[in-house]
GROMACS .gro file of C-alpha atoms in nm:
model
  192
    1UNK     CA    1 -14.560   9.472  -0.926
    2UNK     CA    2 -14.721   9.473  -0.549
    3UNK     CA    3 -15.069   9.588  -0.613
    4UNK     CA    4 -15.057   9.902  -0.450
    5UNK     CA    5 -14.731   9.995  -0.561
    6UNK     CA    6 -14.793  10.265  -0.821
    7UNK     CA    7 -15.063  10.474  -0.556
    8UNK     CA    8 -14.916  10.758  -0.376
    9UNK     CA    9 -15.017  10.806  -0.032
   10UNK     CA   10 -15.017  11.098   0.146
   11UNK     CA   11 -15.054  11.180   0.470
   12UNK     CA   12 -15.357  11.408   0.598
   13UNK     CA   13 -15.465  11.644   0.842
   14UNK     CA   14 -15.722  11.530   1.102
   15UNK     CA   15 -16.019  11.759   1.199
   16UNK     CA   16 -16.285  11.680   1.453
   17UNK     CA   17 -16.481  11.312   1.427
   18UNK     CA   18 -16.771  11.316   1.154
   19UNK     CA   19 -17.071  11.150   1.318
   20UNK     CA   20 -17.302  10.896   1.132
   21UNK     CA   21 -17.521  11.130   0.980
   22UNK     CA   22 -17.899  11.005   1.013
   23UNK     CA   23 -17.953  11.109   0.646
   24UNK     CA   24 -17.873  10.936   0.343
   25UNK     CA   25 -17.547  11.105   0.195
   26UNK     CA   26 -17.457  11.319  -0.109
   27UNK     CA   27 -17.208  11.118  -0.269
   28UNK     CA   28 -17.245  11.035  -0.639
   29UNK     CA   29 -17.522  10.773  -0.745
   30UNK     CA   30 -17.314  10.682  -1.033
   31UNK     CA   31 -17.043  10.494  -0.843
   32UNK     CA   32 -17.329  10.349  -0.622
   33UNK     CA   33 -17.458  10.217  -0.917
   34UNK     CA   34 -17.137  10.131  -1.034
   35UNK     CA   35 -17.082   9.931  -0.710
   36UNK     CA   36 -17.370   9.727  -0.679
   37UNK     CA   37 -17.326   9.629  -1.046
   38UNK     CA   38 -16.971   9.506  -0.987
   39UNK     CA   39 -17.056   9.326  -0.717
   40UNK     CA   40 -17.327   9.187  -0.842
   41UNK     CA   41 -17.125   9.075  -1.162
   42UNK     CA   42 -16.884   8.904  -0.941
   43UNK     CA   43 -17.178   8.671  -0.822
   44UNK     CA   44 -17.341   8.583  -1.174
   45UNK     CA   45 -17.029   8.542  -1.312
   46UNK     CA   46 -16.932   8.272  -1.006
   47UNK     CA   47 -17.277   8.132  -1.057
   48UNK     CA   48 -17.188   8.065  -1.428
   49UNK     CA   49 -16.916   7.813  -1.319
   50UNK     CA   50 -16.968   7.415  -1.212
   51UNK     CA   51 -16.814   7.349  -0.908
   52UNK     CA   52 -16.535   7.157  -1.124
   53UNK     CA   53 -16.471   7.437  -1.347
   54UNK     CA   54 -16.457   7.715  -1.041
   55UNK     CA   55 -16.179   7.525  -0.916
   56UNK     CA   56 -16.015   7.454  -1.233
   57UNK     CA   57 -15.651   7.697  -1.253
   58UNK     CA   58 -15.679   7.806  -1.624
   59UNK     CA   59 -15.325   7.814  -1.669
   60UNK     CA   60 -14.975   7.832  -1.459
   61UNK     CA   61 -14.977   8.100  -1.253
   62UNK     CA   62 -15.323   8.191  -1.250
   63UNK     CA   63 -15.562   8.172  -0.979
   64UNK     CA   64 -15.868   7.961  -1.041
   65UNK     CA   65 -16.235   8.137  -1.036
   66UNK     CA   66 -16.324   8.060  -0.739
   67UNK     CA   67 -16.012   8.162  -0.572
   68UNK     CA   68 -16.062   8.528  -0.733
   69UNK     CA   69 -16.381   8.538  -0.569
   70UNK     CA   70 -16.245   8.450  -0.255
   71UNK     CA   71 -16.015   8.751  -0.337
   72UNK     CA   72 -16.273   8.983  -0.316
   73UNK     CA   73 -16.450   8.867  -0.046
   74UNK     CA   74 -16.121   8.915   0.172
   75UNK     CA   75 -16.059   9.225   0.034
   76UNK     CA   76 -16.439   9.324   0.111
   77UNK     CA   77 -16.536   9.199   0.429
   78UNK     CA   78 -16.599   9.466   0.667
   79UNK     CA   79 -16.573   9.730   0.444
   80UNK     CA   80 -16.951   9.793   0.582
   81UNK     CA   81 -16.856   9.875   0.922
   82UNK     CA   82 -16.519  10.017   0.806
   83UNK     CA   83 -16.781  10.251   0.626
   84UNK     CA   84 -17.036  10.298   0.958
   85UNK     CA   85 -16.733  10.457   1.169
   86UNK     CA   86 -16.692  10.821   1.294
   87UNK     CA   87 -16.360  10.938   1.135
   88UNK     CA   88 -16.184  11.243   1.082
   89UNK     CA   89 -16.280  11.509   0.851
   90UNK     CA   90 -16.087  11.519   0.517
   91UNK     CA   91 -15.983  11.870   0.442
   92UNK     CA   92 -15.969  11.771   0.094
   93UNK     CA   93 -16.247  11.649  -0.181
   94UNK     CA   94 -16.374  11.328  -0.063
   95UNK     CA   95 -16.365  11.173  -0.428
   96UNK     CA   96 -15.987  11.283  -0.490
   97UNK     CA   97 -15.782  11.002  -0.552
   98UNK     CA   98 -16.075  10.827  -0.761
   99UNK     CA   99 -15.949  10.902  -1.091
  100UNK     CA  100 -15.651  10.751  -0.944
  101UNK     CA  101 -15.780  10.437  -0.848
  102UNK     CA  102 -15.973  10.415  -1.193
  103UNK     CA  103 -15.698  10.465  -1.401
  104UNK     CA  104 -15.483  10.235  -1.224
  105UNK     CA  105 -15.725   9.906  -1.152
  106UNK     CA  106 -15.912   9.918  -1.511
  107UNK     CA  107 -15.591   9.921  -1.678
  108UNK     CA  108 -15.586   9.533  -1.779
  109UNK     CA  109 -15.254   9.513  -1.945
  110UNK     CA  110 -15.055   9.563  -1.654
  111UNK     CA  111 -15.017   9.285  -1.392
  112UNK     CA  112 -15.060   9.355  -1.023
  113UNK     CA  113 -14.965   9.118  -0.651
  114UNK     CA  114 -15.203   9.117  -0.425
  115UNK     CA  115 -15.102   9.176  -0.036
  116UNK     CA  116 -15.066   8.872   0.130
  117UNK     CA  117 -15.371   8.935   0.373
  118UNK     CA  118 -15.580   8.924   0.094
  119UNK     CA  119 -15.461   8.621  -0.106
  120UNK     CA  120 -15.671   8.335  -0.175
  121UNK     CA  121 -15.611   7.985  -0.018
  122UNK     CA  122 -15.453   7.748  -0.220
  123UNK     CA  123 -15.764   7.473  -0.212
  124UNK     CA  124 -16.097   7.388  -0.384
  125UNK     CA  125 -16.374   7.637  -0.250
  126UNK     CA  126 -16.747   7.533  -0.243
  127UNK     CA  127 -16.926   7.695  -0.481
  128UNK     CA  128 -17.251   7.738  -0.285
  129UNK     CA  129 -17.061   7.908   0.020
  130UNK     CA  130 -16.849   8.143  -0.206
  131UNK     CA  131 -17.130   8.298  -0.388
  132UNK     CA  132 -17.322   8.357  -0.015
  133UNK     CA  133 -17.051   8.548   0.133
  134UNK     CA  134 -17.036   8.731  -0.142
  135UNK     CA  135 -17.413   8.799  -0.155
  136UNK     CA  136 -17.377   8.875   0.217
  137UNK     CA  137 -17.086   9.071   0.195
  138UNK     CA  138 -17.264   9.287  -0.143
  139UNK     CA  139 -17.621   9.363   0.100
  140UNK     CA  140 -17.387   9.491   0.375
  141UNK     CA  141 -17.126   9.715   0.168
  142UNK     CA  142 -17.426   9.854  -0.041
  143UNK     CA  143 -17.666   9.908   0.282
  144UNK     CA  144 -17.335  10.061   0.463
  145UNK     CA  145 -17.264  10.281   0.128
  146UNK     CA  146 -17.627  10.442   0.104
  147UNK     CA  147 -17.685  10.506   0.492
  148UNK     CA  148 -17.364  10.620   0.569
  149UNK     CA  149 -17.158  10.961   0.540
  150UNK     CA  150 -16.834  10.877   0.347
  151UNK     CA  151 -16.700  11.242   0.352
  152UNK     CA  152 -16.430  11.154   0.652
  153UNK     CA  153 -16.048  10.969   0.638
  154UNK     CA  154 -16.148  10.593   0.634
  155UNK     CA  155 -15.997  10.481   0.989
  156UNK     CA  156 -15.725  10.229   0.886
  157UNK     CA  157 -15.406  10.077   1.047
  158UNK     CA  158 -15.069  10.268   0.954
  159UNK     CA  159 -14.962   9.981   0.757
  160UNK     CA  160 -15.290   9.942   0.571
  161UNK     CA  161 -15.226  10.069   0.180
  162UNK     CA  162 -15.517  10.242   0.171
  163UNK     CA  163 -15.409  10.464   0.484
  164UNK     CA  164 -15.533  10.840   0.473
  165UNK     CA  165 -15.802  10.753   0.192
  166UNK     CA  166 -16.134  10.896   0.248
  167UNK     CA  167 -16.454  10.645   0.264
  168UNK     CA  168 -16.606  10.757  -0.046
  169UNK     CA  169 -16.254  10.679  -0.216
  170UNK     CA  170 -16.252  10.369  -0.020
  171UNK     CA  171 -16.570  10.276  -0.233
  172UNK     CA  172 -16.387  10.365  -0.546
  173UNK     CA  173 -16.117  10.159  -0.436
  174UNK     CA  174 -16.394   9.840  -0.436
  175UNK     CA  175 -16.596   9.928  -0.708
  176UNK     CA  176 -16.271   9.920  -0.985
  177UNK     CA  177 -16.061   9.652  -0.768
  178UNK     CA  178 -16.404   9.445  -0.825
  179UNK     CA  179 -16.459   9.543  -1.204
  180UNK     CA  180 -16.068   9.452  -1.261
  181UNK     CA  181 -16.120   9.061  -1.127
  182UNK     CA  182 -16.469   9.086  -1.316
  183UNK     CA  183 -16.283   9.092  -1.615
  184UNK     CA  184 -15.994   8.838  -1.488
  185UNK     CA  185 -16.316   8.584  -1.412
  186UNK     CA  186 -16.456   8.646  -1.769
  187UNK     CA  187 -16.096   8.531  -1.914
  188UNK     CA  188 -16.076   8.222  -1.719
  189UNK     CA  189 -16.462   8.120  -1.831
  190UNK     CA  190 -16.318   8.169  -2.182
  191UNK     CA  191 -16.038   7.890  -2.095
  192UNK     CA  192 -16.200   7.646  -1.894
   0.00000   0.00000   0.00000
């Protein structure tokens, strides 16, 4: 199933440009909490691994450890500024489709494809470098999260799955994408 398959996207008005607000926003501290958790999982799970066993695949098919991480960082990387843009007003709740993309990604017995800009290189990935982007990547989505207002339609190309989401539900998006592969890296420590 292509990972995005089963969310329905709809189309949304457009209203005037929000402007970054100068103010910390509103938005739940839960799934900021929720956020820097995951990511930070992601890293302390990576760290667990010798650079052997990152790179080991734990069975056919699979992706090894490391190349999950990579994963993430792909699908992560410049989410921050992503988040920093002026965008269109929603004229909808900002944290609509998050139920959505909760049910859907922490669902673990079905089996999703990732799009191909996001998949992971076939090759061995250094550990050390890994586990910094990620740590880079984590300080810059978090700082982005808490300075920014994520009210407005995240500003994404037409082809882009995520099209007409809202940045808060973009943060969703990462926080239960991240906790999914969390849980895929915890079952290939248990088999390597």
């Amino acid at each position: 199933m292509f990972l995005f398959a089963t969310l329905k996207f709809v189309p949304h008005k457009k209203r005037a440009a929000n402007k970054k607000t100068k103010t910390k926003n509103t938005m739940p501290q839960q799934i900021v909490n929720q956020l820097e958790t995951a990511l930070g999982e992601t890293i302390t799970l990576l760290s667990g691994f010798d650079e052997k066993d990152l790179n080991t695949v734990p069975f056919e098919g699979s992706w090894t450890a490391a190349q999950v991480g990579r994963h993430l960082f792909k699908s992560q990387d410049g989410i921050d500024t992503l988040l920093a843009a002026a965008t269109p007003a929603a004229d909808r709740a900002p944290d609509a489709r998050a139920e959505e993309f909760k049910k859907i990604f922490l669902d673990f017995s079905t089996k999703m494809k990732s799009p191909d800009f996001i998949l992971p290189e076939n090759k061995e990935f250094d550990k050390e470098r890994l586990i910094q982007s990620l740590t880079d990547t984590k300080e810059k989505m978090v700082e982005a999260v808490q300075e920014n207002d994520l009210t407005g339609i995240a500003l994404l190309p037409d082809a882009h799955p995520l099209k007409g989401s809202t940045k808060l539900e973009i943060v969703y998006f990462v926080t239960y994408h991240t906790m999914r592969h969390n849980h895929q890296i915890k079952k290939i420590r248990e088999v390597v």
